[in-house]
PDB file of C-alpha atoms in Angstrom:
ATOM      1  CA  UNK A   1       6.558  14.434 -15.163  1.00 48.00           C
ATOM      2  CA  UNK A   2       3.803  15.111 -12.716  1.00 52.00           C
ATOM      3  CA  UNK A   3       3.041  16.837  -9.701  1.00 52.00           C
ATOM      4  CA  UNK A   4       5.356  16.922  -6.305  1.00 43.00           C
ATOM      5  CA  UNK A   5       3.763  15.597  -3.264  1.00 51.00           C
ATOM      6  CA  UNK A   6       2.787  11.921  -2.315  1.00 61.00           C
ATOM      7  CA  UNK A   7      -0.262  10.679  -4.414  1.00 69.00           C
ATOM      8  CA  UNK A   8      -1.963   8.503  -2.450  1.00 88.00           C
ATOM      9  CA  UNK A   9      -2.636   5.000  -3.549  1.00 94.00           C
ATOM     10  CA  UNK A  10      -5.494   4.416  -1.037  1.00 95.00           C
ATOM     11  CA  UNK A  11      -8.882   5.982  -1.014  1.00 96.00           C
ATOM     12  CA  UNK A  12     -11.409   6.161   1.273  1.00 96.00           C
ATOM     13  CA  UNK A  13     -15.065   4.250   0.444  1.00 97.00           C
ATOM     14  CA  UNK A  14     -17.885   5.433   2.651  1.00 97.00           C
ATOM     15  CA  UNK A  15     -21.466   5.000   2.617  1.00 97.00           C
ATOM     16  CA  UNK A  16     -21.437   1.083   1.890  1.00 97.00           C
ATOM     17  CA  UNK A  17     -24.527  -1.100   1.999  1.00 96.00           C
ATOM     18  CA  UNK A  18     -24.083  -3.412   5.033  1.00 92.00           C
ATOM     19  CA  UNK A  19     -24.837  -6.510   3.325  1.00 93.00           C
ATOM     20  CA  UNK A  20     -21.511  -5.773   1.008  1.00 94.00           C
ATOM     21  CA  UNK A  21     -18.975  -7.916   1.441  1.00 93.00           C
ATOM     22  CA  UNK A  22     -14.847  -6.711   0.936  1.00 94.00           C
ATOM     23  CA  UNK A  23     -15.072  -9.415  -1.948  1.00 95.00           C
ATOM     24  CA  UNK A  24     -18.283  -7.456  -3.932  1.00 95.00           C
ATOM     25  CA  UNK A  25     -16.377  -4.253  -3.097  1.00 96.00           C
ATOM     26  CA  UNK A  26     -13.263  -5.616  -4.602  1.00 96.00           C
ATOM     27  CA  UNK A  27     -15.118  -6.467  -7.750  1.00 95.00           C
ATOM     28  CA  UNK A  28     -17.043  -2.600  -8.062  1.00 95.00           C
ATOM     29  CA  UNK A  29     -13.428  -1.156  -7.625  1.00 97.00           C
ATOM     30  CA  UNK A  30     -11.727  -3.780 -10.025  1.00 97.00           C
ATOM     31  CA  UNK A  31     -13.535  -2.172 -13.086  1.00 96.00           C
ATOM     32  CA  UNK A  32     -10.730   0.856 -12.775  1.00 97.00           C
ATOM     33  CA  UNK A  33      -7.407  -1.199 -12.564  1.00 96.00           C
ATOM     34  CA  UNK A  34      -5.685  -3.445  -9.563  1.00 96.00           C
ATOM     35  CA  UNK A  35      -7.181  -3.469  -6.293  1.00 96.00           C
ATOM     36  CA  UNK A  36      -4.044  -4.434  -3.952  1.00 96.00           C
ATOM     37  CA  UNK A  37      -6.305  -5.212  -0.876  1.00 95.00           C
ATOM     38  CA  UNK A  38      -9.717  -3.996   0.527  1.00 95.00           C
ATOM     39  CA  UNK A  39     -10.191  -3.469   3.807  1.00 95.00           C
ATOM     40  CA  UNK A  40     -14.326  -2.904   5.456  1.00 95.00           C
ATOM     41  CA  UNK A  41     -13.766  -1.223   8.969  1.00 95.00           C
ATOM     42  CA  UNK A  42     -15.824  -2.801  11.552  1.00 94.00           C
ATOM     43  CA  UNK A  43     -16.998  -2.185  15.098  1.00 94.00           C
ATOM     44  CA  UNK A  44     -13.951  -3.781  17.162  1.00 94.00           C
ATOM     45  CA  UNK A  45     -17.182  -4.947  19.846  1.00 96.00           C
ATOM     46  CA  UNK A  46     -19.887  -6.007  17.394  1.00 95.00           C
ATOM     47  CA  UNK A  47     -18.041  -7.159  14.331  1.00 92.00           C
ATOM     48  CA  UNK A  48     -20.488  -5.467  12.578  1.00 92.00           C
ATOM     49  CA  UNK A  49     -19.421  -3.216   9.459  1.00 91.00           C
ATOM     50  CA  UNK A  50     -19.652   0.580  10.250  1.00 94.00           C
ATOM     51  CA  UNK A  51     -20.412   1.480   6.373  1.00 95.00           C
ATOM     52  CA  UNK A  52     -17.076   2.389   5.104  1.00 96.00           C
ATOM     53  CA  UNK A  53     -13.839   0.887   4.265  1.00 96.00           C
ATOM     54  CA  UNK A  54     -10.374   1.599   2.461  1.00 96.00           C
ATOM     55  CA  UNK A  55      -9.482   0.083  -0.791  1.00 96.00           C
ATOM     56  CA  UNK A  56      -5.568   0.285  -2.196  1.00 96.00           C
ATOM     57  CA  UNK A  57      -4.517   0.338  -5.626  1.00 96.00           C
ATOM     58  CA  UNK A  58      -1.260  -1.112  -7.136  1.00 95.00           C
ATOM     59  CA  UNK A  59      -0.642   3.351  -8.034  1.00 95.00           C
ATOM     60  CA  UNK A  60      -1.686   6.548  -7.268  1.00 94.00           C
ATOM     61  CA  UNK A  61      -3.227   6.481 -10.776  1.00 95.00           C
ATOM     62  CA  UNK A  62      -5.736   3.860 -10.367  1.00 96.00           C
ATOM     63  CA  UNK A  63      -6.730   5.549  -7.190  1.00 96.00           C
ATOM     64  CA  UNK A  64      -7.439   8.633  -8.497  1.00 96.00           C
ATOM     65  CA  UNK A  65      -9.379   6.908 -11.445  1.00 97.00           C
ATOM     66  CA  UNK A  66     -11.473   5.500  -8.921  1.00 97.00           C
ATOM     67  CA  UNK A  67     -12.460   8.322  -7.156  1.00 96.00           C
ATOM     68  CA  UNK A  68     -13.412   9.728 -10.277  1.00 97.00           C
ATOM     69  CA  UNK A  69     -15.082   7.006 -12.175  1.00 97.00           C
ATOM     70  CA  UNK A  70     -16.622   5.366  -9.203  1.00 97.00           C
ATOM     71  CA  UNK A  71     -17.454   8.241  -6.541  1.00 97.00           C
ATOM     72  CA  UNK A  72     -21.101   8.343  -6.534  1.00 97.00           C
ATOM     73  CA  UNK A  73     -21.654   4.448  -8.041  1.00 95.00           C
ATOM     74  CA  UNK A  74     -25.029   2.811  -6.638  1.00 95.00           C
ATOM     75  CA  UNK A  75     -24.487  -0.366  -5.305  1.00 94.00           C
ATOM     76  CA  UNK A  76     -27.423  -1.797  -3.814  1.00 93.00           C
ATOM     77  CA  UNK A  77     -29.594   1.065  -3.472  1.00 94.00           C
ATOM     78  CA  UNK A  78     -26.800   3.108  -1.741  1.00 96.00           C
ATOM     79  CA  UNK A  79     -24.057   5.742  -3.752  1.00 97.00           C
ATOM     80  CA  UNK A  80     -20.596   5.112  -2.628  1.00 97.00           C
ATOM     81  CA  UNK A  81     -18.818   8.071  -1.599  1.00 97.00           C
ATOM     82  CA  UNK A  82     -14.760   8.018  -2.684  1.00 96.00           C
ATOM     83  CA  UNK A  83     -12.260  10.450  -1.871  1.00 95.00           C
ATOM     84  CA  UNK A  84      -8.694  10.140  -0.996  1.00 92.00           C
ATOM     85  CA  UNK A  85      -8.093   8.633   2.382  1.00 88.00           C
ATOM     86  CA  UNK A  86      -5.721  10.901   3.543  1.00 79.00           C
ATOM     87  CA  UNK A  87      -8.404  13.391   3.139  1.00 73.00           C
ATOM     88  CA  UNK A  88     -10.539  11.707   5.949  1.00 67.00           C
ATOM     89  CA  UNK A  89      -9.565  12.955   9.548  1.00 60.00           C
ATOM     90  CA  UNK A  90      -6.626  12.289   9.723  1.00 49.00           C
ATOM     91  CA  UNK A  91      -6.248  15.343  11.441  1.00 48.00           C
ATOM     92  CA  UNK A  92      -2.458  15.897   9.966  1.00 47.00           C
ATOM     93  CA  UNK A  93      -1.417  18.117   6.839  1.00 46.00           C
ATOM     94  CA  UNK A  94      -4.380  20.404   7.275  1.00 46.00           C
ATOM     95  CA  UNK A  95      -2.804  23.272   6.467  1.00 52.00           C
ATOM     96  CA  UNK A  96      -1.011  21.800   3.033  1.00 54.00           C
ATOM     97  CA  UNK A  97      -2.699  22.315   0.305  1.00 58.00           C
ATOM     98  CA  UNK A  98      -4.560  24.756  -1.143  1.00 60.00           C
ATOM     99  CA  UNK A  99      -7.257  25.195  -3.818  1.00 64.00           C
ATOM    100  CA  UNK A 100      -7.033  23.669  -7.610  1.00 59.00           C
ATOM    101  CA  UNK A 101      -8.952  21.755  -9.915  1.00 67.00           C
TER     102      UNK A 101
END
């Protein structure tokens, strides 16, 4: 069983220390199930890592364990902030939705 609607496998990481690396990021979310890639968004001119990133599970499930179990985590001084990426500006399916929890 389970809800309708497309669960989204991805979430969205923000507030990231810049000195992590997609490989220590991979590790933190690795503690809640399989990380299917991780991917640190950077500044197309600079190279330089803007502070957040999107990291994909093998399911929905592990996702949502994630954003759970590791919203809020401190890594290196700073909390991570996780929520679903498709909750992040996306601009599209605003008006879905609708309270719960």
């Amino acid at each position: 069983g389970g809800r309708s609607g497309q669960a989204s496998r991805s979430v969205f990481v923000g507030n990231i220390p810049y000195n992590a690396t997609e490989e220590q990021l991979e590790d933190v979310f690795r503690a809640v199930g399989q990380v299917v890639s991780f991917r640190l968004v950077k500044n197309a001119d600079t190279g330089q890592p803007k502070g957040f990133g999107f990291c994909e599970f093998r399911d929905a499930q592990t996702a949502e364990s994630a954003i759970r179990n590791l919203n809020n985590t401190e890594m290196n001084g700073r909390m991570l902030r996780i929520d679903y990426a498709s909750n992040i500006g996306e601009g599209k399916d605003r008006d879905r939705g609708g309270g719960g929890g």
